[in-house]
Short mmCIF file of C-alpha atoms and ligand atoms in Angstrom, two decimals:
data_model
loop_
_atom_site.label_atom_id
_atom_site.label_comp_id
_atom_site.label_asym_id
_atom_site.label_seq_id
_atom_site.Cartn_x
_atom_site.Cartn_y
_atom_site.Cartn_z
CA MET A 1 136.30 95.28 139.80
CA PRO A 2 134.06 98.19 141.20
CA THR A 3 130.58 97.38 141.33
CA ARG A 4 128.70 99.26 138.54
CA ALA A 5 125.19 100.70 138.48
CA PRO A 6 122.82 98.37 137.00
CA ALA A 7 122.38 98.16 133.21
CA ILE A 8 119.02 99.16 133.48
CA GLU A 9 116.79 100.83 136.17
CA VAL A 10 113.01 101.44 136.21
CA ALA A 11 111.28 103.23 138.67
CA GLY A 12 107.38 104.12 139.08
CA LEU A 13 107.07 103.87 135.06
CA GLU A 14 103.47 104.61 133.87
CA LYS A 15 101.92 104.80 130.20
CA SER A 16 98.63 104.94 129.40
CA TYR A 17 97.18 105.01 125.60
CA LYS A 18 94.15 107.49 125.77
CA ASP A 19 91.76 106.27 128.52
CA LEU A 20 93.80 102.89 128.49
CA LYS A 21 96.28 102.82 131.72
CA VAL A 22 98.73 99.99 130.57
CA LEU A 23 101.37 100.65 132.94
CA LYS A 24 100.66 101.94 136.48
CA GLY A 25 104.16 102.03 137.93
CA VAL A 26 106.57 99.56 136.86
CA ASP A 27 109.73 99.01 139.03
CA LEU A 28 112.64 96.84 137.87
CA THR A 29 116.12 96.63 138.03
CA VAL A 30 118.58 94.61 135.60
CA ASP A 31 122.02 93.84 136.54
CA ARG A 32 124.99 94.44 133.98
CA GLY A 33 125.83 91.15 131.88
CA SER A 34 122.61 89.57 133.25
CA VAL A 35 119.60 87.87 130.98
CA PHE A 36 116.56 89.39 132.45
CA ALA A 37 113.02 87.84 131.74
CA LEU A 38 109.59 89.92 131.32
CA LEU A 39 106.74 87.97 131.44
CA GLY A 40 103.12 88.47 131.02
CA SER A 41 99.91 88.12 129.46
CA ASN A 42 98.92 89.24 126.00
CA GLY A 43 98.46 93.05 126.59
CA ALA A 44 100.10 93.29 129.96
CA GLY A 45 102.52 95.78 128.68
CA LYS A 46 105.90 94.27 127.80
CA THR A 47 106.21 95.57 124.52
CA THR A 48 105.22 99.41 125.81
CA ILE A 49 108.33 98.64 128.30
CA VAL A 50 110.61 97.87 125.62
CA ARG A 51 109.68 100.66 123.22
CA ILE A 52 109.99 102.76 126.66
CA LEU A 53 113.44 101.89 127.11
CA ALA A 54 114.13 102.03 123.54
CA THR A 55 113.42 105.61 123.38
CA LEU A 56 110.57 105.36 121.01
CA LEU A 57 107.75 106.15 123.41
CA LYS A 58 107.84 108.69 126.14
CA PRO A 59 106.58 107.49 129.57
CA ASP A 60 103.85 109.71 131.40
CA ALA A 61 105.53 109.47 134.62
CA GLY A 62 108.46 107.84 136.52
CA THR A 63 112.27 107.66 135.41
CA ALA A 64 113.99 104.63 133.26
CA THR A 65 117.71 104.68 132.62
CA VAL A 66 119.68 102.40 130.42
CA ASN A 67 123.30 102.45 130.76
CA GLU A 68 123.25 104.93 133.39
CA PHE A 69 121.39 107.23 130.74
CA ASP A 70 118.05 108.61 131.09
CA VAL A 71 115.30 107.41 128.39
CA VAL A 72 114.04 111.15 128.19
CA SER A 73 116.55 113.55 128.57
CA GLN A 74 119.37 111.47 127.21
CA ALA A 75 117.78 109.69 124.47
CA ALA A 76 120.67 109.85 122.14
CA HIS A 77 123.08 108.30 124.62
CA VAL A 78 120.83 105.87 125.37
CA ARG A 79 120.48 104.79 121.53
CA GLU A 80 124.28 104.79 121.45
CA SER A 81 124.17 101.63 124.36
CA ILE A 82 121.21 99.69 122.88
CA SER A 83 119.88 97.55 120.17
CA LEU A 84 116.49 96.75 119.52
CA THR A 85 114.82 93.41 118.26
CA GLY A 86 110.81 94.44 117.99
CA GLN A 87 108.04 91.95 118.40
CA PHE A 88 107.65 92.24 114.49
CA ALA A 89 110.43 91.58 112.18
CA ALA A 90 112.12 95.27 111.14
CA VAL A 91 113.80 94.39 107.95
CA ASP A 92 113.74 95.59 104.70
CA GLU A 93 111.90 93.04 102.43
CA ILE A 94 113.58 94.66 99.25
CA LEU A 95 117.26 94.31 100.06
CA SER A 96 118.95 90.96 100.43
CA GLY A 97 120.02 89.67 103.71
CA ARG A 98 123.08 90.52 103.31
CA GLU A 99 122.34 93.92 102.32
CA ASN A 100 120.13 94.54 105.47
CA LEU A 101 123.21 93.63 107.43
CA VAL A 102 125.65 95.66 105.65
CA MET A 103 123.30 98.75 106.06
CA ILE A 104 123.49 98.39 109.57
CA ALA A 105 126.79 98.14 109.67
CA LYS A 106 127.36 101.04 107.98
CA LEU A 107 124.98 102.92 109.72
CA ARG A 108 126.74 101.71 112.89
CA ARG A 109 129.98 102.54 111.64
CA VAL A 110 131.40 99.09 112.25
CA PRO A 111 135.15 98.43 110.57
CA ASP A 112 134.32 95.95 107.44
CA PRO A 113 130.66 95.80 107.22
CA GLY A 114 130.81 92.96 104.42
CA ASP A 115 132.98 90.94 106.47
CA VAL A 116 130.66 91.43 109.77
CA ALA A 117 127.71 90.54 107.45
CA ASP A 118 129.09 87.75 106.26
CA ASP A 119 129.93 86.01 109.53
CA LEU A 120 126.53 86.81 110.87
CA LEU A 121 124.85 85.09 107.89
CA LYS A 122 127.27 82.16 109.12
CA ARG A 123 126.25 82.23 112.79
CA PHE A 124 122.40 82.55 111.86
CA ASP A 125 122.35 79.71 109.17
CA LEU A 126 121.86 82.60 106.54
CA ALA A 127 124.88 81.98 104.09
CA ASP A 128 122.80 80.17 101.51
CA ALA A 129 119.94 82.82 101.36
CA GLY A 130 122.03 85.85 101.87
CA GLY A 131 122.13 87.03 98.48
CA ARG A 132 118.11 86.55 98.18
CA ARG A 133 115.27 89.25 98.82
CA VAL A 134 114.50 89.29 102.16
CA GLY A 135 110.65 89.36 100.84
CA THR A 136 111.06 85.52 99.94
CA TYR A 137 112.24 84.71 103.33
CA SER A 138 110.27 82.39 105.54
CA GLY A 139 108.82 83.87 109.01
CA GLY A 140 111.82 82.14 110.93
CA MET A 141 114.71 83.11 108.30
CA ARG A 142 113.06 86.97 108.62
CA ARG A 143 113.15 86.52 112.54
CA ARG A 144 116.98 85.21 112.36
CA LEU A 145 117.84 87.82 110.15
CA ASP A 146 116.38 90.64 112.38
CA ILE A 147 118.34 89.28 115.69
CA ALA A 148 121.46 89.14 113.58
CA MET A 149 120.85 93.04 112.46
CA SER A 150 120.64 93.64 116.20
CA LEU A 151 124.03 92.26 117.24
CA ILE A 152 125.94 94.74 114.93
CA GLY A 153 128.45 96.89 116.62
CA ASP A 154 128.17 95.18 120.15
CA PRO A 155 125.86 97.50 122.30
CA PRO A 156 125.95 96.90 125.77
CA VAL A 157 122.17 96.62 126.12
CA ILE A 158 119.99 94.48 124.01
CA PHE A 159 116.37 94.27 124.27
CA LEU A 160 114.70 91.41 122.59
CA ASP A 161 110.94 91.43 122.33
CA GLU A 162 109.70 87.87 121.88
CA PRO A 163 112.67 86.92 120.08
CA THR A 164 111.86 83.05 119.32
CA THR A 165 108.20 83.41 118.30
CA GLY A 166 107.49 81.83 115.26
CA LEU A 167 110.85 79.95 115.30
CA ASP A 168 111.25 76.00 114.94
CA PRO A 169 112.93 74.26 117.65
CA GLU A 170 116.34 74.14 115.91
CA ALA A 171 116.50 77.92 115.15
CA ARG A 172 115.20 78.33 118.84
CA LEU A 173 118.07 76.71 120.15
CA GLU A 174 120.39 78.48 118.03
CA VAL A 175 119.11 82.07 119.29
CA TRP A 176 119.20 80.76 122.90
CA GLU A 177 122.84 80.19 122.34
CA GLU A 178 123.53 83.53 120.78
CA ILE A 179 121.81 84.83 123.89
CA ARG A 180 124.14 82.92 126.29
CA LYS A 181 126.89 84.05 124.37
CA LEU A 182 126.02 87.72 124.51
CA ALA A 183 125.55 87.46 128.03
CA GLY A 184 128.86 85.34 128.55
CA GLY A 185 130.41 88.31 127.07
CA GLY A 186 128.95 90.74 129.38
CA THR A 187 126.08 91.90 127.34
CA THR A 188 122.73 92.95 129.31
CA VAL A 189 119.56 91.26 127.81
CA LEU A 190 116.06 92.29 128.67
CA LEU A 191 113.88 89.51 126.81
CA THR A 192 110.33 89.23 126.71
CA THR A 193 108.77 85.96 126.20
CA GLN A 194 105.67 83.52 125.74
CA TYR A 195 107.54 80.48 126.42
CA LEU A 196 108.03 80.17 130.30
CA ASP A 197 110.50 77.34 129.32
CA GLU A 198 112.63 79.93 127.40
CA ALA A 199 112.65 82.09 130.70
CA GLU A 200 113.49 79.20 132.49
CA LYS A 201 116.29 78.34 130.38
CA LEU A 202 117.97 81.51 129.77
CA ALA A 203 117.29 84.02 132.33
CA ASP A 204 119.05 85.10 135.59
CA ARG A 205 115.90 87.00 136.77
CA ILE A 206 112.45 86.84 135.92
CA ALA A 207 109.72 89.41 136.37
CA ILE A 208 106.13 89.04 135.83
CA LEU A 209 104.17 92.00 134.49
CA HIS A 210 100.52 91.94 135.43
CA GLN A 211 97.39 94.46 135.42
CA GLY A 212 100.07 97.26 135.02
CA THR A 213 102.97 96.65 137.76
CA ILE A 214 105.71 93.84 138.23
CA ILE A 215 104.07 91.48 140.62
CA VAL A 216 107.16 89.26 141.22
CA THR A 217 110.43 89.51 140.56
CA GLY A 218 113.06 87.28 141.47
CA THR A 219 115.42 84.16 140.31
CA LEU A 220 113.88 80.84 139.17
CA ALA A 221 114.43 79.42 142.36
CA GLU A 222 112.91 82.52 144.27
CA LEU A 223 109.79 82.41 142.28
CA ARG A 224 109.54 78.74 143.36
CA GLN A 225 109.29 79.47 146.84
CA LEU A 226 106.23 81.79 146.05
CA LEU A 227 104.30 78.68 145.02
CA PRO A 228 101.87 78.46 147.81
CA PRO A 229 102.54 75.14 149.94
CA ALA A 230 99.48 73.28 149.11
CA GLN A 231 99.82 73.87 145.55
CA ALA A 232 103.63 72.83 145.64
CA GLU A 233 102.59 69.57 147.15
CA LEU A 234 100.24 69.21 143.98
CA VAL A 235 103.18 69.85 141.86
CA GLU A 236 105.64 67.16 141.90
CA ARG A 237 109.11 67.85 143.21
CA GLN A 238 109.82 71.31 141.12
CA PRO A 239 107.54 73.35 139.70
CA THR A 240 107.86 74.35 136.37
CA LEU A 241 107.83 78.29 135.89
CA GLU A 242 104.78 77.75 133.57
CA GLU A 243 102.71 76.53 136.84
CA ILE A 244 104.24 79.35 139.03
CA PHE A 245 103.05 81.68 136.21
CA LEU A 246 99.58 80.48 136.30
CA ALA A 247 99.69 80.32 139.94
CA ILE A 248 100.27 83.84 140.25
CA VAL A 249 98.45 85.26 137.07
CA GLY A 250 95.70 83.02 136.93
CA LYS A 251 94.03 83.40 140.08
CA GLU A 252 94.17 87.17 139.76
CA LYS A 253 92.80 87.15 136.41
CA ARG A 254 89.16 88.85 136.02
CA MET B 1 128.10 115.28 113.74
CA THR B 2 128.23 116.72 109.99
CA ALA B 3 129.94 113.76 109.28
CA HIS B 4 127.43 111.17 110.72
CA VAL B 5 124.78 113.05 109.01
CA LEU B 6 126.40 112.59 105.61
CA ASN B 7 127.39 108.88 106.30
CA ASP B 8 123.78 107.99 107.72
CA THR B 9 122.26 109.92 104.45
CA GLY B 10 124.36 107.90 102.24
CA VAL B 11 123.34 104.75 103.31
CA MET B 12 119.51 105.58 103.46
CA LEU B 13 119.82 107.06 99.94
CA ASP B 14 121.53 104.06 98.93
CA ARG B 15 118.55 101.63 100.21
CA SER B 16 115.95 104.01 99.06
CA LEU B 17 117.35 103.86 95.60
CA LYS B 18 117.80 99.97 95.45
CA HIS B 19 113.92 100.22 96.37
CA VAL B 20 113.67 102.50 93.14
CA THR B 21 115.80 100.38 91.05
CA ARG B 22 114.55 97.00 91.90
CA SER B 23 110.58 98.12 91.17
CA LEU B 24 111.41 99.55 87.68
CA ASP B 25 107.77 99.49 87.28
CA THR B 26 107.14 102.16 89.35
CA ILE B 27 109.24 104.42 87.42
CA ILE B 28 107.52 103.03 84.00
CA THR B 29 103.83 104.04 85.80
CA VAL B 30 105.48 107.27 86.56
CA THR B 31 106.45 108.09 82.76
CA ILE B 32 104.11 106.43 80.78
CA MET B 33 101.29 108.50 81.74
CA PRO B 34 103.09 111.94 80.97
CA ILE B 35 104.40 110.44 77.94
CA ALA B 36 100.75 109.58 76.84
CA PHE B 37 99.49 113.16 77.39
CA LEU B 38 102.52 114.18 75.53
CA LEU B 39 101.59 111.99 72.54
CA LEU B 40 97.60 112.86 72.91
CA PHE B 41 97.99 116.48 73.05
CA ARG B 42 100.87 116.16 70.34
CA TYR B 43 99.15 114.08 67.77
CA VAL B 44 94.99 114.27 68.91
CA PHE B 45 94.26 117.69 70.35
CA GLY B 46 97.23 119.87 69.09
CA GLY B 47 96.22 120.47 65.73
CA ALA B 48 93.14 122.07 67.22
CA ILE B 49 94.96 124.03 69.81
CA GLN B 50 96.03 127.74 68.71
CA THR B 51 98.86 128.76 70.60
CA GLY B 52 100.41 131.21 68.19
CA THR B 53 103.61 128.98 68.26
CA ASP B 54 104.75 126.78 65.43
CA ASN B 55 105.90 123.89 67.76
CA TYR B 56 103.13 122.67 69.90
CA THR B 57 105.75 119.85 71.36
CA ASN B 58 107.73 122.84 72.64
CA TYR B 59 104.97 124.37 74.42
CA LEU B 60 103.68 121.13 75.62
CA MET B 61 106.73 119.55 77.23
CA PRO B 62 107.37 121.87 80.54
CA GLY B 63 103.72 121.02 81.64
CA VAL B 64 104.27 117.46 81.07
CA LEU B 65 107.24 117.14 83.03
CA LEU B 66 105.51 118.92 85.88
CA ILE B 67 102.59 116.19 85.53
CA ALA B 68 105.47 113.59 85.62
CA ILE B 69 107.08 114.89 88.81
CA ALA B 70 103.80 115.37 90.66
CA SER B 71 103.07 111.79 89.94
CA GLY B 72 106.50 110.64 90.74
CA ILE B 73 106.56 112.25 94.18
CA SER B 74 103.38 110.13 95.11
CA TYR B 75 105.85 107.08 95.38
CA THR B 76 107.65 109.03 98.33
CA GLY B 77 104.83 109.25 100.24
CA PHE B 78 104.07 105.53 99.49
CA ARG B 79 107.47 104.42 100.28
CA LEU B 80 107.89 106.18 103.52
CA PHE B 81 104.49 104.98 104.55
CA ASN B 82 105.61 101.55 103.94
CA ASP B 83 108.73 102.15 106.11
CA MET B 84 106.57 103.10 109.11
CA GLN B 85 104.45 100.29 108.70
CA GLY B 86 107.02 97.47 108.20
CA GLY B 87 109.00 98.34 111.60
CA ILE B 88 112.07 99.31 110.07
CA PHE B 89 111.38 102.79 110.92
CA GLU B 90 111.19 102.10 114.54
CA ARG B 91 114.64 100.21 114.06
CA PHE B 92 116.39 103.25 112.59
CA ASN B 93 114.58 105.55 115.25
CA SER B 94 116.05 103.40 117.98
CA MET B 95 119.64 103.47 116.43
CA PRO B 96 122.72 106.02 117.06
CA ILE B 97 122.10 107.42 113.77
CA ALA B 98 121.13 111.21 112.50
CA ARG B 99 117.58 111.11 112.68
CA SER B 100 117.04 113.76 110.01
CA SER B 101 118.71 111.00 107.49
CA VAL B 102 115.81 108.85 107.83
CA LEU B 103 113.77 111.64 105.69
CA TRP B 104 116.53 112.70 103.59
CA GLY B 105 117.18 109.51 102.57
CA HIS B 106 113.86 109.57 100.76
CA VAL B 107 113.95 112.96 99.56
CA LEU B 108 117.12 112.62 97.79
CA THR B 109 116.11 109.31 96.24
CA SER B 110 112.99 111.46 94.97
CA LEU B 111 114.94 113.79 93.26
CA VAL B 112 117.23 111.19 91.42
CA SER B 113 114.07 109.04 90.22
CA ASN B 114 112.18 112.28 89.33
CA ALA B 115 115.35 113.29 87.09
CA ILE B 116 115.31 109.68 85.42
CA SER B 117 111.77 110.19 84.31
CA VAL B 118 112.00 113.81 83.28
CA LEU B 119 115.27 112.76 81.14
CA VAL B 120 113.26 109.77 79.41
CA ILE B 121 110.41 112.04 79.00
CA ILE B 122 112.68 114.75 77.21
CA GLY B 123 114.11 111.86 75.16
CA VAL B 124 110.52 111.10 74.09
CA GLY B 125 110.31 114.72 73.48
CA LEU B 126 113.16 114.92 71.26
CA ILE B 127 111.80 112.04 68.91
CA ILE B 128 108.48 113.57 68.53
CA GLY B 129 109.67 117.21 67.61
CA PHE B 130 110.85 119.10 70.72
CA ARG B 131 113.67 121.49 69.92
CA THR B 132 115.25 124.01 71.66
CA SER B 133 118.94 125.66 71.15
CA ALA B 134 118.94 126.70 74.77
CA GLY B 135 122.30 127.36 76.39
CA VAL B 136 124.14 126.09 79.49
CA LEU B 137 122.55 129.10 81.39
CA ALA B 138 119.07 128.45 80.52
CA TRP B 139 119.36 124.86 81.26
CA LEU B 140 120.57 125.29 84.33
CA ALA B 141 118.19 127.70 85.23
CA VAL B 142 115.35 125.28 84.03
CA THR B 143 117.13 122.44 86.20
CA GLY B 144 117.21 124.83 89.32
CA ILE B 145 113.63 125.41 88.75
CA LEU B 146 112.38 121.75 88.49
CA VAL B 147 114.71 120.72 91.32
CA ILE B 148 113.27 123.17 93.69
CA PHE B 149 109.63 122.17 92.34
CA THR B 150 110.79 118.41 93.06
CA LEU B 151 111.90 119.02 96.53
CA ALA B 152 108.79 121.19 97.39
CA LEU B 153 106.38 118.27 96.18
CA THR B 154 108.70 115.80 97.72
CA TRP B 155 108.41 117.51 101.09
CA LEU B 156 104.77 117.44 100.77
CA ALA B 157 104.75 113.73 100.06
CA ILE B 158 106.63 113.32 103.14
CA VAL B 159 103.96 115.00 105.11
CA ALA B 160 101.31 112.71 103.42
CA GLY B 161 103.48 109.78 104.15
CA LEU B 162 104.12 110.82 107.82
CA SER B 163 100.17 111.37 108.46
CA ALA B 164 98.49 109.06 106.40
CA SER B 165 96.51 106.01 107.80
CA THR B 166 96.66 103.79 104.72
CA PRO B 167 98.89 103.46 101.75
CA ASP B 168 96.26 105.16 99.23
CA GLY B 169 96.15 107.82 101.29
CA ALA B 170 99.80 108.42 101.39
CA SER B 171 99.90 108.80 97.67
CA ALA B 172 96.47 110.07 96.81
CA PHE B 173 97.08 113.42 97.84
CA SER B 174 99.46 113.74 94.71
CA TYR B 175 95.89 113.58 92.22
CA PRO B 176 94.72 117.02 92.67
CA LEU B 177 98.73 117.99 91.83
CA ILE B 178 98.53 116.01 88.48
CA PHE B 179 95.67 117.99 87.40
CA LEU B 180 96.93 121.07 88.30
CA PRO B 181 98.81 121.80 84.86
CA PHE B 182 95.51 121.14 82.91
CA ILE B 183 94.02 124.26 84.66
CA SER B 184 97.16 126.30 83.73
CA SER B 185 99.07 127.46 80.60
CA ALA B 186 100.60 124.22 80.26
CA PHE B 187 98.22 122.91 77.36
CA VAL B 188 96.21 125.90 76.25
CA PRO B 189 96.93 129.53 76.59
CA THR B 190 94.82 130.80 79.49
CA GLU B 191 93.45 133.52 77.60
CA THR B 192 91.16 131.19 75.93
CA MET B 193 89.41 130.29 79.38
CA PRO B 194 86.14 132.09 80.97
CA GLY B 195 86.75 134.68 83.47
CA PRO B 196 86.97 132.81 86.67
CA VAL B 197 88.61 129.79 85.32
CA ARG B 198 91.39 132.26 83.78
CA ALA B 199 91.95 133.86 87.16
CA PHE B 200 92.61 130.73 88.72
CA ALA B 201 94.68 129.46 86.02
CA GLU B 202 96.77 132.58 85.98
CA ASN B 203 97.41 132.91 89.35
CA GLN B 204 98.22 129.21 90.49
CA PRO B 205 102.20 128.08 90.55
CA VAL B 206 101.82 125.64 87.43
CA THR B 207 101.36 128.53 85.04
CA SER B 208 104.57 130.97 86.08
CA ILE B 209 106.78 127.71 86.20
CA VAL B 210 105.58 126.57 82.83
CA ASN B 211 106.04 130.15 81.63
CA SER B 212 109.22 130.14 82.97
CA ILE B 213 110.77 127.07 81.42
CA ARG B 214 109.05 128.09 77.83
CA ALA B 215 110.64 130.92 77.85
CA LEU B 216 114.18 129.85 78.96
CA TRP B 217 113.95 127.15 76.46
CA ALA B 218 112.85 129.62 73.55
CA GLU B 219 115.45 131.80 74.78
CA GLN B 220 113.18 134.38 75.27
CA PRO B 221 113.19 137.04 78.12
CA VAL B 222 111.64 135.15 81.48
CA GLY B 223 110.36 138.79 82.90
CA HIS B 224 109.27 138.93 86.61
CA GLU B 225 107.35 135.59 85.88
CA ILE B 226 110.38 133.42 87.02
CA TRP B 227 110.40 135.19 90.34
CA ILE B 228 106.87 134.43 90.60
CA ALA B 229 107.31 131.03 90.06
CA LEU B 230 110.45 130.46 92.47
CA ALA B 231 108.74 132.39 95.15
CA TRP B 232 105.66 129.47 94.78
CA CYS B 233 108.39 126.97 94.74
CA VAL B 234 110.36 128.26 97.79
CA GLY B 235 107.00 129.04 99.73
CA ILE B 236 105.84 125.48 99.09
CA LEU B 237 108.87 124.03 100.01
CA ILE B 238 109.43 125.99 103.09
CA ILE B 239 105.86 125.39 104.50
CA ALA B 240 106.04 121.90 103.76
CA TYR B 241 109.17 121.33 104.99
CA LEU B 242 108.23 122.74 108.66
CA PHE B 243 104.79 120.64 108.45
CA ALA B 244 107.07 117.53 107.28
CA MET B 245 109.33 118.05 110.57
CA ALA B 246 106.44 118.85 112.83
CA ALA B 247 104.70 115.47 111.52
CA TYR B 248 108.03 113.62 112.03
CA ARG B 249 108.64 114.86 115.56
CA ARG B 250 105.11 113.73 116.55
CA LYS B 251 105.74 110.60 114.90
CA ILE B 252 109.20 109.51 116.87
CA ALA B 253 108.20 111.86 120.11
N1 LIG C 301 99.80 102.49 119.96
C1 LIG C 301 98.52 102.01 120.88
N2 LIG C 301 97.55 102.60 120.85
C2 LIG C 301 96.47 102.39 121.98
N3 LIG C 301 96.80 101.26 122.57
C3 LIG C 301 97.94 100.52 122.31
C4 LIG C 301 99.13 101.10 121.59
N4 LIG C 301 100.12 100.02 121.78
C5 LIG C 301 99.66 99.16 122.83
N5 LIG C 301 98.03 99.28 123.13
C6 LIG C 301 97.57 98.69 123.89
O1 LIG C 301 98.39 98.44 125.35
C7 LIG C 301 98.28 97.05 125.96
C8 LIG C 301 99.71 96.53 126.19
O2 LIG C 301 100.08 96.80 124.84
P1 LIG C 301 101.42 95.96 124.69
O3 LIG C 301 101.98 95.72 122.91
O4 LIG C 301 102.84 96.82 125.62
O5 LIG C 301 101.32 94.26 125.37
P2 LIG C 301 102.19 93.02 125.32
O6 LIG C 301 102.47 92.96 126.69
O7 LIG C 301 103.52 93.44 124.70
O8 LIG C 301 101.36 91.89 124.53
P3 LIG C 301 101.70 91.05 123.77
O9 LIG C 301 102.11 89.69 124.54
O10 LIG C 301 100.49 90.62 122.95
O11 LIG C 301 102.78 91.23 122.67
C9 LIG C 301 97.41 96.41 125.12
O12 LIG C 301 96.09 96.50 125.69
C10 LIG C 301 97.18 97.48 123.52
O13 LIG C 301 96.05 97.16 123.03
MG1 LIG C 302 104.33 92.54 122.88
#
C-alpha cells in the first residue's frame, strides 16, 4: 500500500477570542485510520481546535488540513470528508430519534435512509425509543443518538468532542466499541476527553494541550517515559495516564 | 449542485414543517389574535366606523390578514434562534450540504404556516359575512401580494433570528409590524385622521397593500396603488434578504 498523507495536519494554529489568546501555535499530525486523543484542562482550547477542523471557526494564523484539504480554502471538501459530534448534543428535540437519523441520512444522500436509521438505532440501543420525541430522551440517550447521527455516510474522518461525557459505564463501553470498530474499518478518529482512562484504552496517540500549545504528544508508552524518574519510582510500576497528565500539566499550573 | 440545493432544502422544509405541525399551539396563537380583532371590529367598533361601504367585514379582511402574517413570521425568527442555540445549526454547517438550504427550509415553512393561518382567517371571515365575487385572476393577484409580503417579513424575521441574543429578541421585532395596520387604512379611512398621522398612514406600506387587496376583492380598478404595494414588498424583501445573508455569513464565518 502506498504511504498516504496524514488524515489531519495542523501547523502553527493560532486563535484568539477578542483579547483571550486560546491557541498559540498548535501543531499536530493524525495518521489515517488511527484514534487520536486530545487532552487538556477545561478551557484549554480542545473544542476550539475541533471547531476549526470542522470548518465552523476560522483560525487567526497557521494551517490545518483534513483529508488533504485546507480547512479555510477548501472548506466544502473538508465537510465532505468529516463528521462532527460536538461537545453538546446537536439533535432535533422535536423530531423522533429515527426521524433525526433519517434526516441526516437524506442530507448525506445515502441509499435507504430508513434502513440506515433502523440499523443505527439497534446498534446504539435506541430501538425502543426510536419513535419517541428526542425531547423526552435522557442525556445519555441523546448523546448516543448524537454519535449515531455522526456515523451516517461513513466519512473518512470523525471528530468526537467529549463523546462519553454523561454516559453510564455500559453506554461508555458501547461507544468505545463503536470507536474501535470505526478505527478498525480505516476511519480516522480525533477525540477529546476528560477521562484519561478513555484515552489510555482507545487512543493510538495522545496529545496534551496546555496553555495554548501541544506540550507533549506520543503513544501511551512514549508518554510514560516522560515521567521524571523520581516520580516514576513513587508511582508503582506502570503509571496511569492520569498520573502522567497531572505530573506534566499540574506542575505548570499557575 | 442545484439538485443538492433542492434535495437539502426539501429535507430542511420537511423538518421545519414537523416543528410547526407538532406545535399546533403556535398556529392557534398566531390565528387567535387576528380572529379576535376581526370579531372585535366587526361586532364592537364596526358599527361606529364610517367607511362608506356596506360590508365592513370586507373592509377589515386585508388588514387582519396582514396582522396574522406579521405575527406568524415572529415564530420563524424564534425557530431559527432555537436551532442556533441547540447546536443542530453547527451540525448542519459542518455537513456537506447546500448552506442556503438551512435558511430556505425556514422561509418555505413560514410560507406554508402563514398560508394555513390566512386560510383559517378567511374561513372565519366567510362565516361572519366576508363576501367577494372576485375571479381567478384577482385571487391570483391577492395571493401573489400576500406571498411577497410574507417573504419580505420572513427574511426580516431571519435577520432577527440570526442576530438576536435572546429568544424574546428573536420575536419581539414583529410587535411594531403587528401595530402598523392600525395606523393605516386597514380599519378606518385615513381621511378621518389628523394631518401628521394621516400623512404617515397614507405613506406606509400597509395602506397601499390593504387598498390593493380590497380593490381586487371588490373587483374595482387597483390603479397605481398596487405598484406602490409591490414596490414596498419587493424593496423590503431585497433589503432584508441582503441583511440576512450578511448576518448568516457572519454567523458561519
Ligand atoms: N465564542 C467564544 N467567545 C469567547 N471566548 C470563547 C468562545 N469560545 C470559547 N471561548 C474561550 O476559549 C477558551 C477555550 O475554550 P474551549 O471551549 O476550546 O475549551 P475546551 O478545551 O474545549 O474546554 P472544556 O474541556 O471545558 O470543553 C475558554 O477560555 C473559553 O472561555
Ligand atoms: Mg470543549
